[in-house]
PDB file of C-alpha atoms in Angstrom:
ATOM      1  CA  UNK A   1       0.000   0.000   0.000  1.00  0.00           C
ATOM      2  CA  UNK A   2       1.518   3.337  -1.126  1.00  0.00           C
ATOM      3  CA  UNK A   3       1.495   5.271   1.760  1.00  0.00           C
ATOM      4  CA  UNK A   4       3.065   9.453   2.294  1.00  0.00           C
ATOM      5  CA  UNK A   5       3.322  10.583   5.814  1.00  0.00           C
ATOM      6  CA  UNK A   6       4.426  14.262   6.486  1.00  0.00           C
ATOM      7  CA  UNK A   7       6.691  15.385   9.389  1.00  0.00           C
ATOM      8  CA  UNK A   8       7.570  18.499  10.409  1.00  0.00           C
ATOM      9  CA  UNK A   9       4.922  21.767  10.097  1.00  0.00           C
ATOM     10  CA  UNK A  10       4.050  24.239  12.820  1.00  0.00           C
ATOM     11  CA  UNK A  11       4.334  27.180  14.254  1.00  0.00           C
ATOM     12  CA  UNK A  12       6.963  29.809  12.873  1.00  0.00           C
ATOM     13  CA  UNK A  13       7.312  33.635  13.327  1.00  0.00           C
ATOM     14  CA  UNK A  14       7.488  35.710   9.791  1.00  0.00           C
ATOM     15  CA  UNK A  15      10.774  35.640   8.263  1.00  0.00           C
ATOM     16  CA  UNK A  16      11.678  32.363   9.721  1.00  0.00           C
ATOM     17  CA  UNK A  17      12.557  28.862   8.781  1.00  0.00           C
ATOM     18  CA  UNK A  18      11.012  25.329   9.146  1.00  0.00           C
ATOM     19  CA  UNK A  19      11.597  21.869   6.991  1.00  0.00           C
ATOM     20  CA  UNK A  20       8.987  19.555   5.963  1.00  0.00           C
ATOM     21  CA  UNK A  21       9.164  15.659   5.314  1.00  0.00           C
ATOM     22  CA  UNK A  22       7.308  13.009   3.509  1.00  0.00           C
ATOM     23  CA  UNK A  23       8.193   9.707   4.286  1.00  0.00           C
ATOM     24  CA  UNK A  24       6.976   7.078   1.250  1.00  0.00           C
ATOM     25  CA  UNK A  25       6.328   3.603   1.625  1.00  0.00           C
ATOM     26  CA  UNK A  26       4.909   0.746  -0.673  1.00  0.00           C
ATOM     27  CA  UNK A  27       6.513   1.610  -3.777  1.00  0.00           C
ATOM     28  CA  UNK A  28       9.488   2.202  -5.270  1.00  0.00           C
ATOM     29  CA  UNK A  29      10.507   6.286  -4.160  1.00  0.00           C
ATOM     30  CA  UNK A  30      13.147   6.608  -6.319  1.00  0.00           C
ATOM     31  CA  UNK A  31      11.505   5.986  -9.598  1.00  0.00           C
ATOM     32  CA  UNK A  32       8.781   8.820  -9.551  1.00  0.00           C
ATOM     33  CA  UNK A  33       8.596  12.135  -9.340  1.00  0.00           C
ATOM     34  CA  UNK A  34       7.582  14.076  -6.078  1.00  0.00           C
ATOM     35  CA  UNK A  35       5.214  17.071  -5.536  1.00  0.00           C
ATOM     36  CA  UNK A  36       4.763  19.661  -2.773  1.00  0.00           C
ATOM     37  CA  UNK A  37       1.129  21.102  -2.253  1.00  0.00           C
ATOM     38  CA  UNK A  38      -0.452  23.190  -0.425  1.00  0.00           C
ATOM     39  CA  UNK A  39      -3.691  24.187   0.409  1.00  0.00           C
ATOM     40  CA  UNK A  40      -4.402  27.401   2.584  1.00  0.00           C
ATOM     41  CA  UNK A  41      -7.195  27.372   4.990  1.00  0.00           C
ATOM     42  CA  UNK A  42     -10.322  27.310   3.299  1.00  0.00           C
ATOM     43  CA  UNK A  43      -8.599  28.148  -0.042  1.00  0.00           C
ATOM     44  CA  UNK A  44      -7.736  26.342  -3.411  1.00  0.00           C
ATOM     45  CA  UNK A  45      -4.786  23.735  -4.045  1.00  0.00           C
ATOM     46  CA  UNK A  46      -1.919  25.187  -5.113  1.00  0.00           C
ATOM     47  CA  UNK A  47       1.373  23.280  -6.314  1.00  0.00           C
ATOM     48  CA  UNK A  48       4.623  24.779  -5.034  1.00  0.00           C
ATOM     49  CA  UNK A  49       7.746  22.419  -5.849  1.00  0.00           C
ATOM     50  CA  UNK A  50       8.456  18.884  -7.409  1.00  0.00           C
ATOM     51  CA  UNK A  51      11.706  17.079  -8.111  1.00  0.00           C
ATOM     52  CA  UNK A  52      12.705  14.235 -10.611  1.00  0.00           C
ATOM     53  CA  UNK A  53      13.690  10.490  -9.747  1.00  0.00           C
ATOM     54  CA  UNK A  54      17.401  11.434  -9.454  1.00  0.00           C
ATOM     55  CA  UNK A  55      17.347  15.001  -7.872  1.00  0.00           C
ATOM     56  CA  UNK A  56      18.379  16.370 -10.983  1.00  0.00           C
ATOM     57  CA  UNK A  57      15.579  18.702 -12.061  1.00  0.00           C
ATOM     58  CA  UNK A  58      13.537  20.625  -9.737  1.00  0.00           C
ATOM     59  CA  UNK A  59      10.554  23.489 -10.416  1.00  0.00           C
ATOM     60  CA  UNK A  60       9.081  25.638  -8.240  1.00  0.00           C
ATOM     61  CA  UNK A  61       6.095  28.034  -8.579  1.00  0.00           C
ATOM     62  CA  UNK A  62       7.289  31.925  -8.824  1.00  0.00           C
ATOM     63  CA  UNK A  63       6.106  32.981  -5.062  1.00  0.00           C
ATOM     64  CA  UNK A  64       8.288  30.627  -3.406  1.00  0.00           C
ATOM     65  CA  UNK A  65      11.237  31.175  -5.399  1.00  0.00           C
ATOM     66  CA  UNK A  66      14.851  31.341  -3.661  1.00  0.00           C
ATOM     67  CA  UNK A  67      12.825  30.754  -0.445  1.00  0.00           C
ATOM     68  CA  UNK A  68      11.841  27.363  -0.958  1.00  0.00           C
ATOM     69  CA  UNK A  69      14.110  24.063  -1.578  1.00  0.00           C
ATOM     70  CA  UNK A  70      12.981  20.941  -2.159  1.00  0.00           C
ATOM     71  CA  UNK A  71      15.057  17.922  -2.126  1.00  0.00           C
ATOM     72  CA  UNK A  72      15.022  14.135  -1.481  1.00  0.00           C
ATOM     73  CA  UNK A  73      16.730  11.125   0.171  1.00  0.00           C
ATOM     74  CA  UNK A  74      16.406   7.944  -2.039  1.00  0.00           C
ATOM     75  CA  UNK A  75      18.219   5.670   0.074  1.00  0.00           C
ATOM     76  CA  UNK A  76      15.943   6.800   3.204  1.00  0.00           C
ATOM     77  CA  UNK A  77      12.855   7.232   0.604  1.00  0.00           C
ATOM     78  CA  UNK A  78      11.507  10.876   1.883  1.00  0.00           C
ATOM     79  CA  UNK A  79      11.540  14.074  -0.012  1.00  0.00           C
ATOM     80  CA  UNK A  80      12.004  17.297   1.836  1.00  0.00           C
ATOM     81  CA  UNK A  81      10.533  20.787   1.470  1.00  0.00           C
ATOM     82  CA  UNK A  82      13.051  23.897   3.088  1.00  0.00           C
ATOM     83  CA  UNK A  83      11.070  26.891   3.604  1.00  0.00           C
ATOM     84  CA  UNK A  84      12.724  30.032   4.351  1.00  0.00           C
ATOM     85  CA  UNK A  85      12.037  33.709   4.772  1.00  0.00           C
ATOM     86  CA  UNK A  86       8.367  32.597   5.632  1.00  0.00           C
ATOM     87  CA  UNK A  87       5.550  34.817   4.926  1.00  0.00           C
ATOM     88  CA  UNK A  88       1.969  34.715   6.409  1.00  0.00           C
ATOM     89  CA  UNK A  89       0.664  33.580   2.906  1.00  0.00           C
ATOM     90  CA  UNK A  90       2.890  31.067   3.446  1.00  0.00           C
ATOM     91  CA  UNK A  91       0.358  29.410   6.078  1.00  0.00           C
ATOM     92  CA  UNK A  92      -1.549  26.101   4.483  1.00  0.00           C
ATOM     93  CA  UNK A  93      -1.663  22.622   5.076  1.00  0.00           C
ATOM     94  CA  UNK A  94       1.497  21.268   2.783  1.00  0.00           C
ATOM     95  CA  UNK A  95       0.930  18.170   1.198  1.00  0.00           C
ATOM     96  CA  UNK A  96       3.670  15.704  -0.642  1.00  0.00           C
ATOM     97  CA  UNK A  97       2.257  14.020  -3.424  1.00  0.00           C
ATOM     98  CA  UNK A  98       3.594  11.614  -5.887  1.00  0.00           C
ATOM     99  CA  UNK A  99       3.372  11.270 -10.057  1.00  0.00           C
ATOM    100  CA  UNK A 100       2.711   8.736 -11.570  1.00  0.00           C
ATOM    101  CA  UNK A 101       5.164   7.135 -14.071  1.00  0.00           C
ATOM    102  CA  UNK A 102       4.134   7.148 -17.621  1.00  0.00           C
ATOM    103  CA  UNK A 103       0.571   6.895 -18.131  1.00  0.00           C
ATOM    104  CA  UNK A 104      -1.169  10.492 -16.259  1.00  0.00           C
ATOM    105  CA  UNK A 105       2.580  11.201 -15.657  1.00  0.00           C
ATOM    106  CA  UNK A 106       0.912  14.972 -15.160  1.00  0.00           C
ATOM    107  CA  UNK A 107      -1.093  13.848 -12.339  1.00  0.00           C
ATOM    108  CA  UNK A 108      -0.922  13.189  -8.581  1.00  0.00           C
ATOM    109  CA  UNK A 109      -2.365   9.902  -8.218  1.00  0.00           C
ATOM    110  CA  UNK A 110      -1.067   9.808  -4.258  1.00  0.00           C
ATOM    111  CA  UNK A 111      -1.193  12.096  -1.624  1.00  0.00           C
ATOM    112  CA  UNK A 112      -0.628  12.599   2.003  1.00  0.00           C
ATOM    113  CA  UNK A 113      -2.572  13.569   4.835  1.00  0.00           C
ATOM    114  CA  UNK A 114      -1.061  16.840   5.019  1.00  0.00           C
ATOM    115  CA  UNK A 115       1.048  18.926   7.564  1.00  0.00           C
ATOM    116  CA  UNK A 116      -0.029  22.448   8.648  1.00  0.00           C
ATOM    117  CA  UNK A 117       2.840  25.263   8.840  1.00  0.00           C
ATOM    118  CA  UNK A 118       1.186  28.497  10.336  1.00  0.00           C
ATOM    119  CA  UNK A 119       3.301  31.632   9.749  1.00  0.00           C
ATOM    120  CA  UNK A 120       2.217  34.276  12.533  1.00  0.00           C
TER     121      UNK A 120
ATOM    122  CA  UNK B   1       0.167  31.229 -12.703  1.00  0.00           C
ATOM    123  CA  UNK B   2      -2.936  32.585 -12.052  1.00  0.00           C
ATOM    124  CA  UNK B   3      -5.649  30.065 -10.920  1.00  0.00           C
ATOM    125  CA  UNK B   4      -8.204  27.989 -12.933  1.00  0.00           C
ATOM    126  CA  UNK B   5     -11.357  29.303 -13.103  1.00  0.00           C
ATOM    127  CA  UNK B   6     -14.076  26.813 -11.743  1.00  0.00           C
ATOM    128  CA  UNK B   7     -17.509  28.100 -10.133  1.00  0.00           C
ATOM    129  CA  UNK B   8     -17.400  28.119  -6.410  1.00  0.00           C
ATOM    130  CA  UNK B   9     -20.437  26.066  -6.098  1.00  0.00           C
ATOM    131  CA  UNK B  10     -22.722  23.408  -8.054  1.00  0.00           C
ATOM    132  CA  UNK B  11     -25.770  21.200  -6.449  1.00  0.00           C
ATOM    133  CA  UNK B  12     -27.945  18.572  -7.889  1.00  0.00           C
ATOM    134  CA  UNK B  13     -29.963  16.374  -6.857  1.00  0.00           C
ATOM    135  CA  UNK B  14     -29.676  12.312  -5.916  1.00  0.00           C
ATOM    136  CA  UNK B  15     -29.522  10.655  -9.812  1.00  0.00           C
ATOM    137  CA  UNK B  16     -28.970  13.801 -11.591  1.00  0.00           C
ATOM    138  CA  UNK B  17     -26.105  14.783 -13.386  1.00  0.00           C
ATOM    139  CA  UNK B  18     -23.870  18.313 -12.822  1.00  0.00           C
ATOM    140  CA  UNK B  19     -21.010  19.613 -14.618  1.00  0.00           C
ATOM    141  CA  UNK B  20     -18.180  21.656 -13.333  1.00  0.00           C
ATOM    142  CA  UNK B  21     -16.435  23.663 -15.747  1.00  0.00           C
ATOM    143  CA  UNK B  22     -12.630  24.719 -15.800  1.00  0.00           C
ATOM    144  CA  UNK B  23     -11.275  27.536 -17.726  1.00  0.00           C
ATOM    145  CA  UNK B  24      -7.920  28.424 -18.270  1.00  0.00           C
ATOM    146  CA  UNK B  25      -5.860  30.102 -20.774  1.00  0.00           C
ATOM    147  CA  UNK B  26      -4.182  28.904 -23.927  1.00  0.00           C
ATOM    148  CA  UNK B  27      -0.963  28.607 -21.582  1.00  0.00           C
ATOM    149  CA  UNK B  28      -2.353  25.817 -19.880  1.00  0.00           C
ATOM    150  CA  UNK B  29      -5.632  24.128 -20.327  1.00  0.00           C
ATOM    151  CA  UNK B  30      -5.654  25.250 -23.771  1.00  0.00           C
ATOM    152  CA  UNK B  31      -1.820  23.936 -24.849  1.00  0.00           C
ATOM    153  CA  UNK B  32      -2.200  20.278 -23.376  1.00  0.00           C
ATOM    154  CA  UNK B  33      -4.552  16.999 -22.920  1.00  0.00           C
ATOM    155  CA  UNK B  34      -3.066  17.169 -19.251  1.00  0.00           C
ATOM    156  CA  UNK B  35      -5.960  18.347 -17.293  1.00  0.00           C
ATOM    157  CA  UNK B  36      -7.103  15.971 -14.112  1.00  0.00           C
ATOM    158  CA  UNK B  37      -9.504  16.217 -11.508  1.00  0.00           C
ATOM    159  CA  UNK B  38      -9.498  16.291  -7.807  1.00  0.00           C
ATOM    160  CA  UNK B  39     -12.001  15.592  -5.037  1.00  0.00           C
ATOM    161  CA  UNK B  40     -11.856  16.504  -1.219  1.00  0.00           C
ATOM    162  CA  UNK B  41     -14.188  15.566   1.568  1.00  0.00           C
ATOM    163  CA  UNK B  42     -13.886  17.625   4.476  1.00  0.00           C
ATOM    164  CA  UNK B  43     -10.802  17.079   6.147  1.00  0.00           C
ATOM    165  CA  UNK B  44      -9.191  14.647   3.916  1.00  0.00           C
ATOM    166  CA  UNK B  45      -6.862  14.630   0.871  1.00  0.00           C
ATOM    167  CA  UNK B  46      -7.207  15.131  -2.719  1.00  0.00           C
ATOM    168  CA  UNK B  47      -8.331  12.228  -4.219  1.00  0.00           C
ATOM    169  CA  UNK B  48      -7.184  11.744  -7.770  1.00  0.00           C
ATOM    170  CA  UNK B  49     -10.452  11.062 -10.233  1.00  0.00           C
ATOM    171  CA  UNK B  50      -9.321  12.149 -13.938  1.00  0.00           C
ATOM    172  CA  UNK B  51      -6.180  12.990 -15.725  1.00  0.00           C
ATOM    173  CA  UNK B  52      -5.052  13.105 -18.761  1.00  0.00           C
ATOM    174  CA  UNK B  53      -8.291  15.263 -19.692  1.00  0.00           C
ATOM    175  CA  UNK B  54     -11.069  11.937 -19.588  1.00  0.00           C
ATOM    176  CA  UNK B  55      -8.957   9.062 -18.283  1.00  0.00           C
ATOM    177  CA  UNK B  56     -10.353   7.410 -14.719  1.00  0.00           C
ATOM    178  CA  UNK B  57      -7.743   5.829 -12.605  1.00  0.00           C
ATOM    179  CA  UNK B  58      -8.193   2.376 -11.006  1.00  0.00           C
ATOM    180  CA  UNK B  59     -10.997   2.216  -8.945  1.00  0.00           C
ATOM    181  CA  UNK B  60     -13.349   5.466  -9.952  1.00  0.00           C
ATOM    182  CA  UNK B  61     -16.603   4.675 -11.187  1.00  0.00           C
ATOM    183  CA  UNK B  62     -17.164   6.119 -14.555  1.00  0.00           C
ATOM    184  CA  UNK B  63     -19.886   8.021 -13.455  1.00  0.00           C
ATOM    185  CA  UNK B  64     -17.448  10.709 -13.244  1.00  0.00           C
ATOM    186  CA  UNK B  65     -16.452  12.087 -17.051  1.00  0.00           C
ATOM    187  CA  UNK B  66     -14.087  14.682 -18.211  1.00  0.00           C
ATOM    188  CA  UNK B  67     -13.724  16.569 -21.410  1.00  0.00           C
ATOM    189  CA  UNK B  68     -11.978  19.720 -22.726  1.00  0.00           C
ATOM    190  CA  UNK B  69     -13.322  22.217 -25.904  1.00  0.00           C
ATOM    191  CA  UNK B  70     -10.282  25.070 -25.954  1.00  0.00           C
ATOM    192  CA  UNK B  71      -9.173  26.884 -23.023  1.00  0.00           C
ATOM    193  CA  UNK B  72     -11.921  24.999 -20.999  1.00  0.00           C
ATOM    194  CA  UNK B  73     -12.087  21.574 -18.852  1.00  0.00           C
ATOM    195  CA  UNK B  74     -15.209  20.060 -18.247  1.00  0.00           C
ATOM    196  CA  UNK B  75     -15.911  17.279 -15.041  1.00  0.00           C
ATOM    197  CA  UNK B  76     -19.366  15.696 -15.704  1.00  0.00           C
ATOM    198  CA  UNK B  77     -20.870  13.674 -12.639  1.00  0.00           C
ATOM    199  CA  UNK B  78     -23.818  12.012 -13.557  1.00  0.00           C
ATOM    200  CA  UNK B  79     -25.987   9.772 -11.356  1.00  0.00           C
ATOM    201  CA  UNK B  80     -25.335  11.830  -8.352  1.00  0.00           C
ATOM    202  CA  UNK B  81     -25.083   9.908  -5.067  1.00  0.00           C
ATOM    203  CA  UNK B  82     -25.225  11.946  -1.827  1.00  0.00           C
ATOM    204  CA  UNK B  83     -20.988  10.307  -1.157  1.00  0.00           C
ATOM    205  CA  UNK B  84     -20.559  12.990  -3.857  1.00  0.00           C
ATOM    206  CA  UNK B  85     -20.601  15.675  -1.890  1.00  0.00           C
ATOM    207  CA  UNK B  86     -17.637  17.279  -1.949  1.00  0.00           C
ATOM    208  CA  UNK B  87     -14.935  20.263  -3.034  1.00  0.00           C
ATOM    209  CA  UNK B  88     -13.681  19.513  -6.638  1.00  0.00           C
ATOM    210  CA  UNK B  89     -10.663  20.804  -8.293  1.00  0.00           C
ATOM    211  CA  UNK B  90      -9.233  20.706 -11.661  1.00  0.00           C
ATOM    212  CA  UNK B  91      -5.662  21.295 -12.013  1.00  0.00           C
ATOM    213  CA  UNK B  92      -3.449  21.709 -15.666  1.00  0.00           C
ATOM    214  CA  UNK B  93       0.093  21.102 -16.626  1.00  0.00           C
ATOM    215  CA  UNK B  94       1.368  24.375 -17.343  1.00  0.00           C
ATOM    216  CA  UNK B  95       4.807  23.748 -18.949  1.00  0.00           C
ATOM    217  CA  UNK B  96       8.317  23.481 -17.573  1.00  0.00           C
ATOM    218  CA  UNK B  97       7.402  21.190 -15.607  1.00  0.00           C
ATOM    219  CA  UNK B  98       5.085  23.578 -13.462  1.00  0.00           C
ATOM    220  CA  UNK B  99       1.192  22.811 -12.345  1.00  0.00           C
ATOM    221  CA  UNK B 100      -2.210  25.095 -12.062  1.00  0.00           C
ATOM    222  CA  UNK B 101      -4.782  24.314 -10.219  1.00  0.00           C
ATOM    223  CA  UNK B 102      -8.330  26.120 -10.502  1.00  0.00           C
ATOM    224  CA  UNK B 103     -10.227  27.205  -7.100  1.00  0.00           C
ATOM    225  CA  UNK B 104     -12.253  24.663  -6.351  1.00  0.00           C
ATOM    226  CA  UNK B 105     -15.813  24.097  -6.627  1.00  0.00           C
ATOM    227  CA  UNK B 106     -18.271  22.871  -3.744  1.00  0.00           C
ATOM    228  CA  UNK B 107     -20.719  20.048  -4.719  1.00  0.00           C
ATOM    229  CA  UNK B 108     -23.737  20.162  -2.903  1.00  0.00           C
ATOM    230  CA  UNK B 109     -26.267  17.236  -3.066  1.00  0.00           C
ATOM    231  CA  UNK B 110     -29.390  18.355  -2.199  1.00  0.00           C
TER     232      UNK B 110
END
């Protein structure tokens, strides 16, 4: 069973720092590409960040920009989301979520719970 | 990367059928067959129910259809069951390797 946990959200001041995790299990993490998304309260989805298989490519969406790193860990299967120089539009519930490989490879066919960072 | 467009809310009654439009621009929706679907219960994650424009993934019941004329997504629901309830959102591959998602659209079974 293909299963995304996230670690890691809270509480932060404006201008500060905090690192999210996702923790995959059930299928093989280093053969798909991983997703950030967010979802403020009570608002729309909205992708931030996603990374290829090998680390090699990553995209992010213009607001979060030098602020924002995501990365990954193949051998421990998690991907990571570094958020700096937080901002209170910043505040959502983050979620990882995974591509698929080749067929609706411009989907998000899993996703986590979530994990809530609230910038105030 | 401005938003989708989708109507905040929709209802129809138990059987019926409702569709939920998505417009974007010719940037997004209207450059690629890579348009899916998303619904939320309260609470919960996004649950993947189209991509690829009109393509169900293992497990949803073809009651729910997509489509797409130009800059505009379509999600049909027909047969409406009251476990449809829900937010829906339609998100489109943008380019580079970069993602849109509209605003969302409430569901309201009456």
């Amino acid at each position: 069973e293909v299963q995304l946990v996230e670690s890691g959200g809270g509480l932060v001041q404006p201008g500060g720092s905090l690192r999210l995790s996702c923790a995959a299990s059930g299928f093989t993490f280093s053969t798909y590409w991983m997703n950030w998304v967010r979802q403020a309260p009570g608002k729309g989805l909205e992708w931030v960040a996603n990374m290829k298989q090998d680390g090699s490519e990553r995209y992010y969406m213009d607001s979060v920009k030098g602020r924002f790193t995501i990365s990954r860990d193949n051998a421990k299967n998690s991907l990571y989301l570094q958020m700096n120089s937080l901002r209170a539009e910043d505040t959502a519930i983050y979620y990882c979520a995974r591509a698929p490989n080749s067929r609706g490879w411009a989907s998000f066919d899993y996703w986590g719970q979530g994990n809530l960072v609230i910038v105030s | 990367q401005s938003a989708l467009t989708q109507p905040r809310s929709v209802s129809g009654s138990p059987g019926q059928s409702v569709t939920i439009s998505c417009t974007g621009t010719s940037s997004d929706v209207g450059s690629y067959n890579f348009v899916s679907w998303y619904q939320q219960h309260p609470g919960k994650a996004p649950k993947l129910i189209i991509y690829d424009v009109s393509t169900w993934p293992s497990g949803v019941p073809d009651r729910f259809s997509g489509s797409k004329s130009g800059n505009t997504a379509s999600l049909t629901i027909s047969g409406l069951q009251a476990e449809d309830e829900a937010d829906y959102y339609c998100c489109s591959y943008a380019g580079r390797y970069t993602w849109v998602f509209g605003g969302g659209t409430k569901l309201t079974v009456l």
